[in-house]
Short mmCIF file of C-alpha atoms in Angstrom, two decimals:
data_model
loop_
_atom_site.label_atom_id
_atom_site.label_comp_id
_atom_site.label_asym_id
_atom_site.label_seq_id
_atom_site.Cartn_x
_atom_site.Cartn_y
_atom_site.Cartn_z
CA ALA A 1 28.03 -48.24 51.17
CA GLN A 2 31.67 -47.30 50.47
CA SER A 3 32.15 -43.98 48.22
CA VAL A 4 34.04 -41.43 47.43
CA THR A 5 33.16 -38.16 45.95
CA GLN A 6 35.21 -35.35 44.24
CA PRO A 7 32.48 -32.66 43.52
CA ASP A 8 34.35 -31.02 41.10
CA ILE A 9 35.09 -32.47 37.76
CA HIS A 10 37.08 -29.77 36.15
CA ILE A 11 38.97 -26.70 37.91
CA THR A 12 41.15 -24.06 36.48
CA VAL A 13 43.36 -21.74 38.24
CA SER A 14 46.22 -19.52 37.44
CA GLU A 15 50.05 -20.80 37.45
CA GLY A 16 51.12 -19.44 40.37
CA ALA A 17 47.39 -19.39 42.35
CA SER A 18 47.25 -21.65 44.86
CA LEU A 19 45.00 -24.70 44.61
CA GLU A 20 42.69 -27.36 46.70
CA LEU A 21 41.06 -30.16 45.42
CA ARG A 22 38.10 -31.78 47.56
CA CYS A 23 37.39 -35.07 48.15
CA ASN A 24 34.98 -36.65 50.84
CA TYR A 25 34.32 -40.24 51.28
CA SER A 26 31.78 -42.43 52.84
CA TYR A 27 33.49 -45.44 54.63
CA GLY A 28 32.65 -47.95 57.48
CA ALA A 29 35.87 -48.12 59.44
CA THR A 30 38.49 -45.60 59.20
CA PRO A 31 40.08 -45.73 55.73
CA TYR A 32 43.38 -45.24 54.55
CA LEU A 33 43.34 -42.44 51.90
CA PHE A 34 45.34 -41.47 48.52
CA TRP A 35 45.75 -38.91 46.18
CA TYR A 36 46.93 -39.75 42.78
CA VAL A 37 47.56 -37.51 39.49
CA GLN A 38 47.38 -39.04 36.38
CA SER A 39 48.67 -37.21 33.06
CA PRO A 40 46.98 -37.73 29.66
CA GLY A 41 48.02 -41.60 28.57
CA GLN A 42 49.54 -42.44 31.54
CA GLY A 43 49.10 -44.45 34.28
CA LEU A 44 48.48 -43.14 37.87
CA GLN A 45 51.33 -41.79 40.28
CA LEU A 46 50.54 -41.83 44.06
CA LEU A 47 51.12 -38.39 45.63
CA LEU A 48 50.73 -38.69 49.07
CA LYS A 49 48.82 -41.15 51.53
CA TYR A 50 47.25 -41.28 54.97
CA PHE A 51 46.96 -44.05 57.40
CA SER A 52 47.30 -42.56 60.79
CA GLY A 53 49.27 -40.08 62.76
CA ASP A 54 49.21 -36.47 61.90
CA THR A 55 46.06 -35.47 59.93
CA LEU A 56 48.61 -33.26 57.54
CA VAL A 57 50.46 -34.93 55.20
CA GLN A 58 53.07 -34.14 52.93
CA GLY A 59 53.16 -35.85 49.48
CA ILE A 60 55.82 -35.15 46.51
CA LYS A 61 55.67 -32.34 44.10
CA GLY A 62 54.87 -30.20 46.65
CA PHE A 63 51.09 -31.13 47.19
CA GLU A 64 49.57 -31.83 51.05
CA ALA A 65 46.50 -32.87 51.91
CA GLU A 66 44.93 -32.76 55.25
CA PHE A 67 42.22 -35.79 57.01
CA LYS A 68 39.24 -34.24 58.66
CA ARG A 69 37.42 -36.87 60.33
CA SER A 70 34.50 -34.93 61.34
CA GLN A 71 33.83 -33.55 57.77
CA SER A 72 34.90 -37.24 56.06
CA SER A 73 37.20 -35.12 53.86
CA PHE A 74 40.69 -35.40 52.46
CA ASN A 75 41.31 -32.26 50.49
CA LEU A 76 44.64 -31.67 48.64
CA ARG A 77 46.19 -28.58 48.35
CA LYS A 78 49.16 -26.85 46.73
CA PRO A 79 50.44 -23.02 47.74
CA SER A 80 51.62 -22.52 44.36
CA VAL A 81 50.88 -24.42 40.98
CA HIS A 82 52.86 -24.89 37.82
CA TRP A 83 51.77 -25.62 34.81
CA SER A 84 53.13 -28.95 34.82
CA ASP A 85 50.48 -30.05 37.31
CA ALA A 86 47.79 -29.74 35.01
CA ALA A 87 46.67 -33.22 35.03
CA GLU A 88 43.86 -35.30 36.46
CA TYR A 89 43.46 -35.97 40.39
CA PHE A 90 42.22 -38.95 42.16
CA CYS A 91 41.20 -39.22 45.65
CA ALA A 92 41.08 -43.22 46.72
CA VAL A 93 40.07 -44.74 50.10
CA GLY A 94 40.21 -48.17 51.59
CA PRO A 95 41.12 -51.03 52.25
CA ALA A 96 40.59 -50.79 56.11
CA ASN A 97 40.74 -54.62 56.13
CA ARG A 98 42.61 -56.89 53.90
CA ASP A 99 39.11 -58.03 52.16
CA ASP A 100 38.18 -54.41 51.55
CA LYS A 101 38.05 -52.72 48.05
CA ILE A 102 39.88 -49.57 47.16
CA ILE A 103 37.60 -46.99 45.61
CA PHE A 104 38.52 -43.93 43.66
CA GLY A 105 36.49 -41.04 43.18
CA LYS A 106 35.78 -39.95 39.42
CA GLY A 107 38.39 -37.48 39.60
CA THR A 108 38.80 -33.68 39.03
CA ARG A 109 40.71 -32.17 35.82
CA LEU A 110 42.88 -29.37 36.83
CA HIS A 111 43.80 -27.10 34.11
CA ILE A 112 46.30 -24.12 34.31
CA LEU A 113 45.80 -20.62 32.82
CA PRO A 114 49.22 -19.17 31.71
CA SER D 1 60.94 -53.15 45.01
CA GLN D 2 57.36 -53.79 44.25
CA THR D 3 57.02 -53.32 40.05
CA ILE D 4 53.94 -54.37 38.05
CA HIS D 5 54.14 -55.54 34.45
CA GLN D 6 51.20 -55.09 32.44
CA TRP D 7 50.85 -56.06 28.72
CA PRO D 8 50.32 -55.41 25.94
CA ALA D 9 49.99 -51.21 26.15
CA THR D 10 47.76 -50.68 23.65
CA LEU D 11 45.51 -53.38 21.51
CA VAL D 12 43.19 -53.12 18.87
CA GLN D 13 40.41 -56.07 18.91
CA PRO D 14 37.19 -56.65 16.74
CA VAL D 15 34.10 -56.61 18.36
CA GLY D 16 33.00 -60.31 19.16
CA SER D 17 37.02 -61.27 19.65
CA PRO D 18 38.42 -62.57 22.90
CA LEU D 19 40.60 -60.80 25.04
CA SER D 20 43.25 -61.77 27.50
CA LEU D 21 45.16 -59.02 29.70
CA GLU D 22 47.98 -59.80 31.78
CA CYS D 23 49.66 -58.42 34.86
CA THR D 24 52.52 -59.75 36.76
CA VAL D 25 54.11 -58.23 40.14
CA GLU D 26 56.97 -58.25 41.40
CA GLY D 27 59.15 -58.10 44.81
CA THR D 28 56.07 -58.97 47.11
CA SER D 29 53.86 -62.14 47.82
CA ASN D 30 50.36 -62.69 48.88
CA PRO D 31 49.32 -59.30 47.30
CA ASN D 32 45.59 -57.86 46.74
CA LEU D 33 45.49 -57.17 42.75
CA TYR D 34 42.93 -55.07 41.44
CA TRP D 35 41.63 -54.52 37.56
CA TYR D 36 40.15 -51.00 36.91
CA ARG D 37 38.95 -49.39 33.94
CA GLN D 38 38.85 -46.00 32.89
CA ALA D 39 36.57 -45.26 30.09
CA ALA D 40 37.20 -41.69 28.22
CA GLY D 41 36.35 -38.62 30.14
CA ARG D 42 35.56 -40.61 33.53
CA GLY D 43 36.67 -41.89 36.61
CA LEU D 44 38.35 -45.39 37.58
CA GLN D 45 35.74 -48.10 37.87
CA LEU D 46 36.58 -51.25 39.80
CA LEU D 47 36.26 -54.26 37.96
CA PHE D 48 37.54 -57.28 40.04
CA TYR D 49 39.55 -57.93 42.88
CA SER D 50 41.58 -60.84 44.40
CA VAL D 51 42.77 -61.18 48.25
CA GLY D 52 44.72 -64.57 46.98
CA ILE D 53 44.91 -67.58 44.33
CA GLY D 54 41.73 -68.32 42.79
CA GLN D 55 39.77 -65.89 45.10
CA ILE D 56 38.06 -63.16 42.42
CA SER D 57 35.45 -60.69 43.70
CA SER D 58 33.30 -58.90 40.70
CA GLU D 59 32.17 -55.52 41.24
CA VAL D 60 30.35 -54.81 37.80
CA PRO D 61 28.13 -58.11 35.93
CA GLN D 62 29.04 -57.92 32.51
CA ASN D 63 31.13 -59.81 30.04
CA LEU D 64 34.48 -59.76 31.62
CA SER D 65 36.21 -62.33 33.70
CA ALA D 66 39.45 -62.40 35.89
CA SER D 67 41.48 -64.91 37.06
CA ARG D 68 44.37 -65.39 39.59
CA PRO D 69 46.13 -68.50 38.51
CA GLN D 70 49.49 -67.76 40.50
CA ASP D 71 49.89 -65.63 43.25
CA ARG D 72 51.69 -62.86 41.45
CA GLN D 73 49.61 -63.04 37.97
CA PHE D 74 46.32 -61.54 37.62
CA ILE D 75 44.42 -61.97 34.25
CA LEU D 76 41.15 -60.08 32.73
CA SER D 77 39.84 -62.01 29.88
CA SER D 78 36.35 -61.79 28.01
CA LYS D 79 34.86 -64.20 25.45
CA LYS D 80 33.32 -61.99 23.06
CA LEU D 81 34.26 -57.97 23.27
CA LEU D 82 31.79 -55.29 22.82
CA LEU D 83 32.09 -51.94 21.85
CA SER D 84 31.52 -50.55 25.03
CA ASP D 85 34.59 -52.67 26.42
CA SER D 86 37.10 -50.24 24.93
CA GLY D 87 38.64 -48.00 27.47
CA PHE D 88 42.05 -47.91 29.64
CA TYR D 89 42.56 -51.22 32.20
CA LEU D 90 44.80 -50.61 34.95
CA CYS D 91 46.11 -53.59 37.07
CA ALA D 92 47.11 -52.56 40.46
CA CYS D 93 48.67 -54.24 43.84
CA LEU D 94 48.70 -53.63 47.40
CA PHE D 95 50.86 -56.23 49.27
CA THR D 96 49.59 -57.19 52.55
CA GLY D 97 51.70 -54.80 54.64
CA PHE D 98 48.85 -52.31 55.20
CA GLY D 99 50.62 -49.04 55.62
CA SER D 100 51.74 -49.31 52.09
CA LYS D 101 50.99 -47.72 48.51
CA LEU D 102 48.74 -49.03 45.98
CA PHE D 103 50.81 -50.07 43.05
CA PHE D 104 49.64 -49.40 39.37
CA GLY D 105 50.84 -50.86 36.02
CA SER D 106 51.42 -48.52 33.35
CA GLY D 107 47.67 -49.82 31.74
CA THR D 108 46.46 -51.15 28.51
CA GLN D 109 44.54 -49.06 25.85
CA LEU D 110 41.62 -51.10 24.35
CA SER D 111 40.06 -50.08 21.28
CA VAL D 112 37.28 -52.34 20.12
CA LEU D 113 35.91 -51.48 16.51
#
């Protein structure tokens, strides 16, 4: 069955520290992978996406993610977080085919300490 | 450019009343369309998706329904709302050119009282 797992519900880091948000997936074919960010009361904004090619993907706001097929993972990273990065982050997978679904993880809420 | 219009932004409805949320898409044709719900403190739950006019796949059995009367219009409905229907509803669009991103509407905050 298709699924996306974000094992960390909450993560707290200090401003200026590095960040890694974990995402693992289960999908029948090679999926398309996305990371989205959602600020309180807002819609979702795409940070980055992976479809093929270079497994290290650069996104907006200084974020990057690395696709590791052997580990079925697509972890999101940022070398130095800013207070404005506090938000909820969602990993999503699919569709490999037109009729497939797009599935989201349950999200990781990021808290930033001053 | 692709845009998604979703309305209303907020909605307060009594239990047992009907619901109709509308989503329209511009700048694309024959897109995949999705309805998601985000309950307070929870992730995104896929409710319905559609790959074409009149084609609806339901992911969660419940008192909600969806329709796609036109290529770029996706409607979420209910005949009688329940308290548990409260949440943040998001419409999303993925157009057929694979390799493109999933666009989201701005969402509708539904409160059922």
